[in-house]
Amino acid sequence: MEDFLTPISTRATTNTEDLISVACEQTAVTTRYKDSWNTPEEILNVLLNQPDPKTFTEILQWLGAISDGKHDFNIKVPGPKAAQIINCLVKECVPIFWNGFVQHQEKRGAASKPRRLLTRCLSCIAGLGAIISQVRLLISKQREVRQPIKNTESTHSQEIRDLLSLLENMMARDDFVMKLRDDIVLYSGGNTVLQALWWKEAVSLLAGGKLLSVAAEANDVLNGKSQVVLVGSWLGDGAKYAAWLGRNITMIHVNDLDKCSADRKVISLILGKALKLGYPDQLAEVVFASTSNGDATSPGGLRRQQYMIRSLHGSEQRLLLYSIIRVVSLRHLSNTEIRDNKSNFEVNSRSICSVAAWLAALIGDDLVLKDAIVEWLTGSQGGGIGMGIAAHRAVIAALAPDTDRMKDLLRSLLQFFGDKLYIRHTAIFQQEVNAQVLLLSAGIVNRADPRYLAEMTRSSLYLNAISNRLAASSPRSRFLGMGVGMTFSELVDPVDNRMTFSSEEINTNDGKWYRSLTLVHDRIDVNERLKVVKNENEKPMKIQEKESKQSQKGSSFNGVIAQTSKIISIEEIDDETESDEEDIPAYQKPDSDEEDEDDDPTLIQRHKPQAPVYIRDLISGLRDTENYDRHKLALSNACSLIRRKASFGTEVQEHIKELATILVGLGDKWKMENFKEWRLQAMIAVVVAQPVSMGQWFSMTYFNGDYSLGQRSAILSTLLMGARELGGYGKEDASLTGSGDVSRDAFPSKRLPEKAHKMYAAVEALPVNELAQRLEKTILRPLAAEVADKATGPNALKVRTFSSRMQVEKKRKKAIPNDLAKIVAEGFFFPLTGRWRIHVDSFGKSKTVHSSPFLLSQFLKTLALLLHASGSSTVTLPQMTAEFWDLCLSLRAAGLEDVTVLEALLFSFMTILDINGNNLRRVAEESGKELLETQSWVEQVFEKAAGGSEEGERIRMLAAGVLVTTREVAEKYQRLLVGELLNYT
């Protein structure tokens, strides 16, 4: 330490008057204005000279004394002096005093008076704007600063934390926006133009995204490059911020319900802006729950909801209505579908009737809302896709009293149903929903006007629709056409002249379920109140609390038992007996227990947690993240327990969705070594237990859930590995999921250090990438061998070696039972492609988390590997091929922007051609246009791809593999492709 400072020269002095005089002068700055704070200029001068805490508190009291009439200066009224003082408070005073205010609150457990005064002074439009501007400035400075020393924090980051803490304290109450609006009305002096300008600025800050975007960026900057995501401010969390904004809007709405129409513009402006933040469902959920006061069907609740939704513009009304329908269906309707018999329609009948009554009252006679309902049902933009049959039944029942609107709806649905382009290019998932809504609407129209439905069945629209469906190449599209045709014929034709088909598929439970949709008759029940569906996530919490209490009681009870006396029998042993036991060998003493090595006996844990035996114990252990031993034991045994219980009893079936929700959102709080492997194995076990329902659930969660990139990637890996296990590839993929006995340290010299390996090798370690590389080699190896064989000379000059029959039989692989082929389309493939179409229709070309290069490449590889695992003999292979090919061609522009997406696209094209290798003639007949488009685009990619680098050579290799196959098909079936070639050119 002494070497850090080297004296250059020394000088002795005895004059200390200068130092004393400076200190006195500094003190005089604050004492001189103590009794003369009558102008804002003097206040600003004192604030700029760094006052002491007592003086600062008195200044805040003076600034907040406008209501007492002591002075006429108001800091909340926008003006030059008020802006200067607010900027001084934010830039100079908050970094000095705010941290001390927070520490004072933590020590005493109550908010300090200076903190309340400061938040009151800055709770205005100018205060919010100054804080947001300062946080934005500090963020830019923080990004320019180099990485700080370990375990230290830069000054800018601490100031950002203080400002975010200040904002959280200012906006903690649910009436913050209402008080801000009241201040605008109070201090504007009755000037409506000024009120409108101030309110517009406040809405721009709060609901326009300025505050949310700055707070989210601040959270990202504070997390920095740390691998552990810290808990940031709730102001930067979009879902929490939207919920807070919804509560504030509801507070204004409830208080202004009986006021003039000017207040409607206030609500419509902020609500319309808030809906465009990107979290309409969270906002609608809070608005729906708050305005109904627990009873949405009450006159007061309906009046508030009608008042709110009708104060918006047309597009905003649609957005809020669609969000409310989604929220209501999740809260009050069950999305479980059991397609066994007609009695299953009665499961949700009462709930559907109550939701239909509420929705009919909410819509009323509003033509804009009715048109929005029709648009939602037609699914032209994917609004009602993926919601479940219960939601569609409720919405159709609400619209049923308007017969003319139902007829228009039926005609629109039938027009979509029979369109050739719709049949060929729309995801089968969306086509199924369209058919369901069509049959439900047909039943209502038939009961209201049977003659109209009979005339429609004889129209060209209906006849062309059924003909186009029956002529479709997809088996599922033909199935839907047969189902709709038979159902309409049963409604209007006599028994002797009804349309019938001898197909076995139409007589299955699925076909009978579709044909019974016209018999569903949901009535509007005004007397039935909305009831919340039992939440699966709340019950385990109560069980957990109950179990924790029981465990505490049990531990104390065991302690009492240990302290009780016990009668022990004492026997005398003769010396002869001891001599007889001398021949018994003496064993060594057992090793001491690790837990007994602790010197402090109070630290020894006698009651070890046991492995869970029941699914409810497993759920409780997974939720108990505070107990390391119990949490680790539950996670490590989750896979084996789920697989053991899947075919025994109904435990897994009853708790499977709750279990899947916990596993997907589970975080590695304790940094366990095998956390990812254990979680992935458990999620795969969930998929294998119920493939169809959980495959659809995981597909929905991937697109609709609020999860990180890693969690979404884990969902894709789960779907792929679960499907491959059903297809008979479980043993082959054991090493990828960590379930096989494979040594990870087989080549320690080629492995990075642990921290570096986790950071850089995480992407390569994904099962999707590993399987894609294996499949690439499998497909390209025969192509390369064939090309090399052609280069050696003509076949007539080559010597061919014949193998014996025994050797051929020995090399032949045994057939693997493929259970995946029966359910791959319904449970895995079509839900993913269908929801991708919905996502594209909803968000367009805007950048979302699903369109990021990392997730998009994983998504494409997952679909390609699912297609390959299903096998070439899958019945739905033509429809799967058509949908996947269209999806890949629609992403050509994204492939040219990023190399990882380009590689995934080329791999997908290669997989499509390989899996259809046994029937390339069908590919040329049904997908000739797609084949030619693929060949033309891949040729351009191959020419533009730069060689020399490993990445470029890989792209050229994949492109070459695709070109070899496409050219081979084009040469072999060029006569079939002449028509498609003419259309393409």
JSON list of C-alpha atoms in Angstrom, two decimals, residues 38-186:
[
{"chain": "A", "resi": 38, "resn": "ASN", "atom": "CA", "xyz": [-40.06, 32.06, -1.48]},
{"chain": "A", "resi": 39, "resn": "THR", "atom": "CA", "xyz": [-39.14, 31.65, -5.14]},
{"chain": "A", "resi": 40, "resn": "PRO", "atom": "CA", "xyz": [-38.34, 28.67, -7.34]},
{"chain": "A", "resi": 41, "resn": "GLU", "atom": "CA", "xyz": [-35.04, 30.32, -8.33]},
{"chain": "A", "resi": 42, "resn": "GLU", "atom": "CA", "xyz": [-33.83, 30.17, -4.76]},
{"chain": "A", "resi": 43, "resn": "ILE", "atom": "CA", "xyz": [-34.99, 26.55, -4.46]},
{"chain": "A", "resi": 44, "resn": "LEU", "atom": "CA", "xyz": [-33.07, 25.64, -7.61]},
{"chain": "A", "resi": 45, "resn": "ASN", "atom": "CA", "xyz": [-29.94, 27.40, -6.31]},
{"chain": "A", "resi": 46, "resn": "VAL", "atom": "CA", "xyz": [-30.03, 25.45, -3.05]},
{"chain": "A", "resi": 47, "resn": "LEU", "atom": "CA", "xyz": [-30.58, 22.12, -4.83]},
{"chain": "A", "resi": 48, "resn": "LEU", "atom": "CA", "xyz": [-27.62, 22.72, -7.13]},
{"chain": "A", "resi": 49, "resn": "ASN", "atom": "CA", "xyz": [-25.32, 23.26, -4.11]},
{"chain": "A", "resi": 50, "resn": "GLN", "atom": "CA", "xyz": [-25.94, 19.78, -2.63]},
{"chain": "A", "resi": 51, "resn": "PRO", "atom": "CA", "xyz": [-28.04, 20.46, 0.47]},
{"chain": "A", "resi": 52, "resn": "ASP", "atom": "CA", "xyz": [-27.95, 18.24, 3.54]},
{"chain": "A", "resi": 53, "resn": "PRO", "atom": "CA", "xyz": [-30.79, 15.72, 4.14]},
{"chain": "A", "resi": 54, "resn": "LYS", "atom": "CA", "xyz": [-32.64, 18.00, 6.55]},
{"chain": "A", "resi": 55, "resn": "THR", "atom": "CA", "xyz": [-32.56, 20.93, 4.15]},
{"chain": "A", "resi": 56, "resn": "PHE", "atom": "CA", "xyz": [-33.57, 18.68, 1.28]},
{"chain": "A", "resi": 57, "resn": "THR", "atom": "CA", "xyz": [-36.59, 17.45, 3.25]},
{"chain": "A", "resi": 58, "resn": "GLU", "atom": "CA", "xyz": [-37.67, 21.04, 3.99]},
{"chain": "A", "resi": 59, "resn": "ILE", "atom": "CA", "xyz": [-37.36, 21.90, 0.30]},
{"chain": "A", "resi": 60, "resn": "LEU", "atom": "CA", "xyz": [-39.59, 18.96, -0.61]},
{"chain": "A", "resi": 61, "resn": "GLN", "atom": "CA", "xyz": [-42.13, 20.12, 1.97]},
{"chain": "A", "resi": 62, "resn": "TRP", "atom": "CA", "xyz": [-42.08, 23.60, 0.44]},
{"chain": "A", "resi": 63, "resn": "LEU", "atom": "CA", "xyz": [-42.58, 22.21, -3.06]},
{"chain": "A", "resi": 64, "resn": "GLY", "atom": "CA", "xyz": [-45.50, 20.09, -1.90]},
{"chain": "A", "resi": 65, "resn": "ALA", "atom": "CA", "xyz": [-47.21, 22.89, 0.05]},
{"chain": "A", "resi": 66, "resn": "ILE", "atom": "CA", "xyz": [-49.20, 24.23, -2.91]},
{"chain": "A", "resi": 67, "resn": "SER", "atom": "CA", "xyz": [-52.39, 22.82, -1.43]},
{"chain": "A", "resi": 68, "resn": "ASP", "atom": "CA", "xyz": [-51.81, 24.76, 1.82]},
{"chain": "A", "resi": 69, "resn": "GLY", "atom": "CA", "xyz": [-51.78, 28.11, 0.04]},
{"chain": "A", "resi": 70, "resn": "LYS", "atom": "CA", "xyz": [-48.34, 29.14, 1.31]},
{"chain": "A", "resi": 71, "resn": "HIS", "atom": "CA", "xyz": [-47.15, 29.98, -2.22]},
{"chain": "A", "resi": 72, "resn": "ASP", "atom": "CA", "xyz": [-48.45, 29.88, -5.77]},
{"chain": "A", "resi": 73, "resn": "PHE", "atom": "CA", "xyz": [-45.68, 27.82, -7.40]},
{"chain": "A", "resi": 74, "resn": "ASN", "atom": "CA", "xyz": [-46.80, 24.35, -8.51]},
{"chain": "A", "resi": 75, "resn": "ILE", "atom": "CA", "xyz": [-44.15, 21.88, -9.59]},
{"chain": "A", "resi": 76, "resn": "LYS", "atom": "CA", "xyz": [-46.75, 19.66, -11.26]},
{"chain": "A", "resi": 77, "resn": "VAL", "atom": "CA", "xyz": [-47.78, 22.33, -13.77]},
{"chain": "A", "resi": 78, "resn": "PRO", "atom": "CA", "xyz": [-45.52, 22.15, -16.84]},
{"chain": "A", "resi": 79, "resn": "GLY", "atom": "CA", "xyz": [-43.27, 25.19, -17.11]},
{"chain": "A", "resi": 80, "resn": "PRO", "atom": "CA", "xyz": [-39.62, 26.21, -17.46]},
{"chain": "A", "resi": 81, "resn": "LYS", "atom": "CA", "xyz": [-38.91, 26.60, -13.73]},
{"chain": "A", "resi": 82, "resn": "ALA", "atom": "CA", "xyz": [-40.74, 23.41, -12.82]},
{"chain": "A", "resi": 83, "resn": "ALA", "atom": "CA", "xyz": [-38.80, 21.53, -15.52]},
{"chain": "A", "resi": 84, "resn": "GLN", "atom": "CA", "xyz": [-35.46, 22.83, -14.18]},
{"chain": "A", "resi": 85, "resn": "ILE", "atom": "CA", "xyz": [-36.28, 21.84, -10.61]},
{"chain": "A", "resi": 86, "resn": "ILE", "atom": "CA", "xyz": [-37.51, 18.39, -11.68]},
{"chain": "A", "resi": 87, "resn": "ASN", "atom": "CA", "xyz": [-34.39, 17.76, -13.76]},
{"chain": "A", "resi": 88, "resn": "CYS", "atom": "CA", "xyz": [-32.26, 18.83, -10.80]},
{"chain": "A", "resi": 89, "resn": "LEU", "atom": "CA", "xyz": [-34.15, 16.48, -8.48]},
{"chain": "A", "resi": 90, "resn": "VAL", "atom": "CA", "xyz": [-33.75, 13.55, -10.90]},
{"chain": "A", "resi": 91, "resn": "LYS", "atom": "CA", "xyz": [-30.15, 14.11, -11.96]},
{"chain": "A", "resi": 92, "resn": "GLU", "atom": "CA", "xyz": [-28.55, 15.54, -8.81]},
{"chain": "A", "resi": 93, "resn": "CYS", "atom": "CA", "xyz": [-30.64, 14.65, -5.77]},
{"chain": "A", "resi": 94, "resn": "VAL", "atom": "CA", "xyz": [-31.94, 11.14, -6.46]},
{"chain": "A", "resi": 95, "resn": "PRO", "atom": "CA", "xyz": [-28.44, 9.57, -6.80]},
{"chain": "A", "resi": 96, "resn": "ILE", "atom": "CA", "xyz": [-27.46, 11.16, -3.46]},
{"chain": "A", "resi": 97, "resn": "PHE", "atom": "CA", "xyz": [-30.53, 10.72, -1.26]},
{"chain": "A", "resi": 98, "resn": "TRP", "atom": "CA", "xyz": [-32.70, 7.90, -2.66]},
{"chain": "A", "resi": 99, "resn": "ASN", "atom": "CA", "xyz": [-30.53, 4.99, -1.54]},
{"chain": "A", "resi": 100, "resn": "GLY", "atom": "CA", "xyz": [-30.54, 6.37, 2.00]},
{"chain": "A", "resi": 101, "resn": "PHE", "atom": "CA", "xyz": [-34.33, 6.64, 1.93]},
{"chain": "A", "resi": 102, "resn": "VAL", "atom": "CA", "xyz": [-34.63, 2.98, 0.93]},
{"chain": "A", "resi": 103, "resn": "GLN", "atom": "CA", "xyz": [-32.23, 1.83, 3.65]},
{"chain": "A", "resi": 104, "resn": "HIS", "atom": "CA", "xyz": [-34.21, 3.85, 6.19]},
{"chain": "A", "resi": 105, "resn": "GLN", "atom": "CA", "xyz": [-37.38, 2.12, 5.07]},
{"chain": "A", "resi": 106, "resn": "GLU", "atom": "CA", "xyz": [-35.78, -1.34, 5.36]},
{"chain": "A", "resi": 107, "resn": "LYS", "atom": "CA", "xyz": [-34.57, -0.64, 8.90]},
{"chain": "A", "resi": 108, "resn": "ARG", "atom": "CA", "xyz": [-37.78, 0.83, 10.26]},
{"chain": "A", "resi": 109, "resn": "GLY", "atom": "CA", "xyz": [-40.24, -1.10, 8.13]},
{"chain": "A", "resi": 110, "resn": "ALA", "atom": "CA", "xyz": [-42.15, 2.01, 7.01]},
{"chain": "A", "resi": 111, "resn": "ALA", "atom": "CA", "xyz": [-41.75, 4.53, 4.23]},
{"chain": "A", "resi": 112, "resn": "SER", "atom": "CA", "xyz": [-39.76, 7.58, 5.27]},
{"chain": "A", "resi": 113, "resn": "LYS", "atom": "CA", "xyz": [-41.29, 11.04, 5.01]},
{"chain": "A", "resi": 114, "resn": "PRO", "atom": "CA", "xyz": [-38.70, 12.41, 2.51]},
{"chain": "A", "resi": 115, "resn": "ARG", "atom": "CA", "xyz": [-39.35, 9.46, 0.23]},
{"chain": "A", "resi": 116, "resn": "ARG", "atom": "CA", "xyz": [-43.08, 10.14, 0.20]},
{"chain": "A", "resi": 117, "resn": "LEU", "atom": "CA", "xyz": [-42.48, 13.82, -0.46]},
{"chain": "A", "resi": 118, "resn": "LEU", "atom": "CA", "xyz": [-40.09, 13.12, -3.33]},
{"chain": "A", "resi": 119, "resn": "THR", "atom": "CA", "xyz": [-42.42, 10.64, -5.04]},
{"chain": "A", "resi": 120, "resn": "ARG", "atom": "CA", "xyz": [-45.30, 13.12, -4.63]},
{"chain": "A", "resi": 121, "resn": "CYS", "atom": "CA", "xyz": [-43.30, 15.90, -6.29]},
{"chain": "A", "resi": 122, "resn": "LEU", "atom": "CA", "xyz": [-42.28, 13.72, -9.23]},
{"chain": "A", "resi": 123, "resn": "SER", "atom": "CA", "xyz": [-45.71, 12.10, -9.76]},
{"chain": "A", "resi": 124, "resn": "CYS", "atom": "CA", "xyz": [-46.50, 14.24, -12.77]},
{"chain": "A", "resi": 125, "resn": "ILE", "atom": "CA", "xyz": [-46.00, 14.23, -16.53]},
{"chain": "A", "resi": 126, "resn": "ALA", "atom": "CA", "xyz": [-42.78, 16.22, -16.35]},
{"chain": "A", "resi": 127, "resn": "GLY", "atom": "CA", "xyz": [-41.44, 13.96, -13.59]},
{"chain": "A", "resi": 128, "resn": "LEU", "atom": "CA", "xyz": [-42.12, 10.79, -15.58]},
{"chain": "A", "resi": 129, "resn": "GLY", "atom": "CA", "xyz": [-40.56, 12.28, -18.70]},
{"chain": "A", "resi": 130, "resn": "ALA", "atom": "CA", "xyz": [-37.44, 13.41, -16.81]},
{"chain": "A", "resi": 131, "resn": "ILE", "atom": "CA", "xyz": [-36.92, 9.99, -15.19]},
{"chain": "A", "resi": 132, "resn": "ILE", "atom": "CA", "xyz": [-37.38, 8.14, -18.51]},
{"chain": "A", "resi": 133, "resn": "SER", "atom": "CA", "xyz": [-34.94, 10.47, -20.27]},
{"chain": "A", "resi": 134, "resn": "GLN", "atom": "CA", "xyz": [-32.35, 10.10, -17.52]},
{"chain": "A", "resi": 135, "resn": "VAL", "atom": "CA", "xyz": [-32.63, 6.29, -17.51]},
{"chain": "A", "resi": 136, "resn": "ARG", "atom": "CA", "xyz": [-32.22, 6.25, -21.29]},
{"chain": "A", "resi": 137, "resn": "LEU", "atom": "CA", "xyz": [-29.11, 8.46, -21.00]},
{"chain": "A", "resi": 138, "resn": "LEU", "atom": "CA", "xyz": [-27.60, 6.27, -18.29]},
{"chain": "A", "resi": 139, "resn": "ILE", "atom": "CA", "xyz": [-28.25, 3.14, -20.35]},
{"chain": "A", "resi": 140, "resn": "SER", "atom": "CA", "xyz": [-26.29, 4.56, -23.28]},
{"chain": "A", "resi": 141, "resn": "LYS", "atom": "CA", "xyz": [-23.43, 5.49, -20.95]},
{"chain": "A", "resi": 142, "resn": "GLN", "atom": "CA", "xyz": [-23.48, 2.07, -19.30]},
{"chain": "A", "resi": 143, "resn": "ARG", "atom": "CA", "xyz": [-23.19, 0.33, -22.65]},
{"chain": "A", "resi": 144, "resn": "GLU", "atom": "CA", "xyz": [-20.10, 2.37, -23.45]},
{"chain": "A", "resi": 145, "resn": "VAL", "atom": "CA", "xyz": [-18.41, 1.51, -20.15]},
{"chain": "A", "resi": 146, "resn": "ARG", "atom": "CA", "xyz": [-16.07, -1.48, -20.19]},
{"chain": "A", "resi": 147, "resn": "GLN", "atom": "CA", "xyz": [-16.73, -4.55, -18.10]},
{"chain": "A", "resi": 148, "resn": "PRO", "atom": "CA", "xyz": [-16.36, -3.51, -14.44]},
{"chain": "A", "resi": 149, "resn": "ILE", "atom": "CA", "xyz": [-14.18, -5.30, -11.93]},
{"chain": "A", "resi": 150, "resn": "LYS", "atom": "CA", "xyz": [-15.63, -8.52, -10.57]},
{"chain": "A", "resi": 151, "resn": "ASN", "atom": "CA", "xyz": [-18.00, -8.13, -7.60]},
{"chain": "A", "resi": 152, "resn": "THR", "atom": "CA", "xyz": [-18.19, -4.37, -8.22]},
{"chain": "A", "resi": 153, "resn": "GLU", "atom": "CA", "xyz": [-20.87, -2.25, -9.78]},
{"chain": "A", "resi": 154, "resn": "SER", "atom": "CA", "xyz": [-20.47, 0.87, -11.89]},
{"chain": "A", "resi": 155, "resn": "THR", "atom": "CA", "xyz": [-21.94, 4.20, -10.87]},
{"chain": "A", "resi": 156, "resn": "HIS", "atom": "CA", "xyz": [-24.30, 4.27, -13.84]},
{"chain": "A", "resi": 157, "resn": "SER", "atom": "CA", "xyz": [-25.85, 0.91, -12.98]},
{"chain": "A", "resi": 158, "resn": "GLN", "atom": "CA", "xyz": [-26.47, 2.02, -9.39]},
{"chain": "A", "resi": 159, "resn": "GLU", "atom": "CA", "xyz": [-28.15, 5.19, -10.62]},
{"chain": "A", "resi": 160, "resn": "ILE", "atom": "CA", "xyz": [-30.34, 3.12, -12.96]},
{"chain": "A", "resi": 161, "resn": "ARG", "atom": "CA", "xyz": [-31.38, 0.92, -10.04]},
{"chain": "A", "resi": 162, "resn": "ASP", "atom": "CA", "xyz": [-32.25, 3.98, -7.96]},
{"chain": "A", "resi": 163, "resn": "LEU", "atom": "CA", "xyz": [-34.37, 5.51, -10.71]},
{"chain": "A", "resi": 164, "resn": "LEU", "atom": "CA", "xyz": [-36.20, 2.22, -11.32]},
{"chain": "A", "resi": 165, "resn": "SER", "atom": "CA", "xyz": [-36.82, 1.93, -7.59]},
{"chain": "A", "resi": 166, "resn": "LEU", "atom": "CA", "xyz": [-38.16, 5.49, -7.59]},
{"chain": "A", "resi": 167, "resn": "LEU", "atom": "CA", "xyz": [-40.52, 4.67, -10.46]},
{"chain": "A", "resi": 168, "resn": "GLU", "atom": "CA", "xyz": [-41.74, 1.52, -8.71]},
{"chain": "A", "resi": 169, "resn": "ASN", "atom": "CA", "xyz": [-42.57, 3.52, -5.57]},
{"chain": "A", "resi": 170, "resn": "MET", "atom": "CA", "xyz": [-44.33, 6.21, -7.58]},
{"chain": "A", "resi": 171, "resn": "MET", "atom": "CA", "xyz": [-46.44, 3.72, -9.54]},
{"chain": "A", "resi": 172, "resn": "ALA", "atom": "CA", "xyz": [-47.07, 1.15, -6.82]},
{"chain": "A", "resi": 173, "resn": "ARG", "atom": "CA", "xyz": [-50.74, 2.05, -6.35]},
{"chain": "A", "resi": 174, "resn": "ASP", "atom": "CA", "xyz": [-53.53, 1.07, -8.71]},
{"chain": "A", "resi": 175, "resn": "ASP", "atom": "CA", "xyz": [-54.91, 4.63, -8.70]},
{"chain": "A", "resi": 176, "resn": "PHE", "atom": "CA", "xyz": [-51.72, 6.27, -9.98]},
{"chain": "A", "resi": 177, "resn": "VAL", "atom": "CA", "xyz": [-53.12, 6.99, -13.45]},
{"chain": "A", "resi": 178, "resn": "MET", "atom": "CA", "xyz": [-56.42, 8.23, -12.01]},
{"chain": "A", "resi": 179, "resn": "LYS", "atom": "CA", "xyz": [-54.63, 10.68, -9.71]},
{"chain": "A", "resi": 180, "resn": "LEU", "atom": "CA", "xyz": [-52.48, 11.82, -12.60]},
{"chain": "A", "resi": 181, "resn": "ARG", "atom": "CA", "xyz": [-55.61, 12.47, -14.64]},
{"chain": "A", "resi": 182, "resn": "ASP", "atom": "CA", "xyz": [-57.23, 14.32, -11.71]},
{"chain": "A", "resi": 183, "resn": "ASP", "atom": "CA", "xyz": [-54.16, 16.57, -11.42]},
{"chain": "A", "resi": 184, "resn": "ILE", "atom": "CA", "xyz": [-54.38, 17.34, -15.13]},
{"chain": "A", "resi": 185, "resn": "VAL", "atom": "CA", "xyz": [-58.03, 18.35, -14.77]},
{"chain": "A", "resi": 186, "resn": "LEU", "atom": "CA", "xyz": [-57.34, 20.35, -11.59]}
]
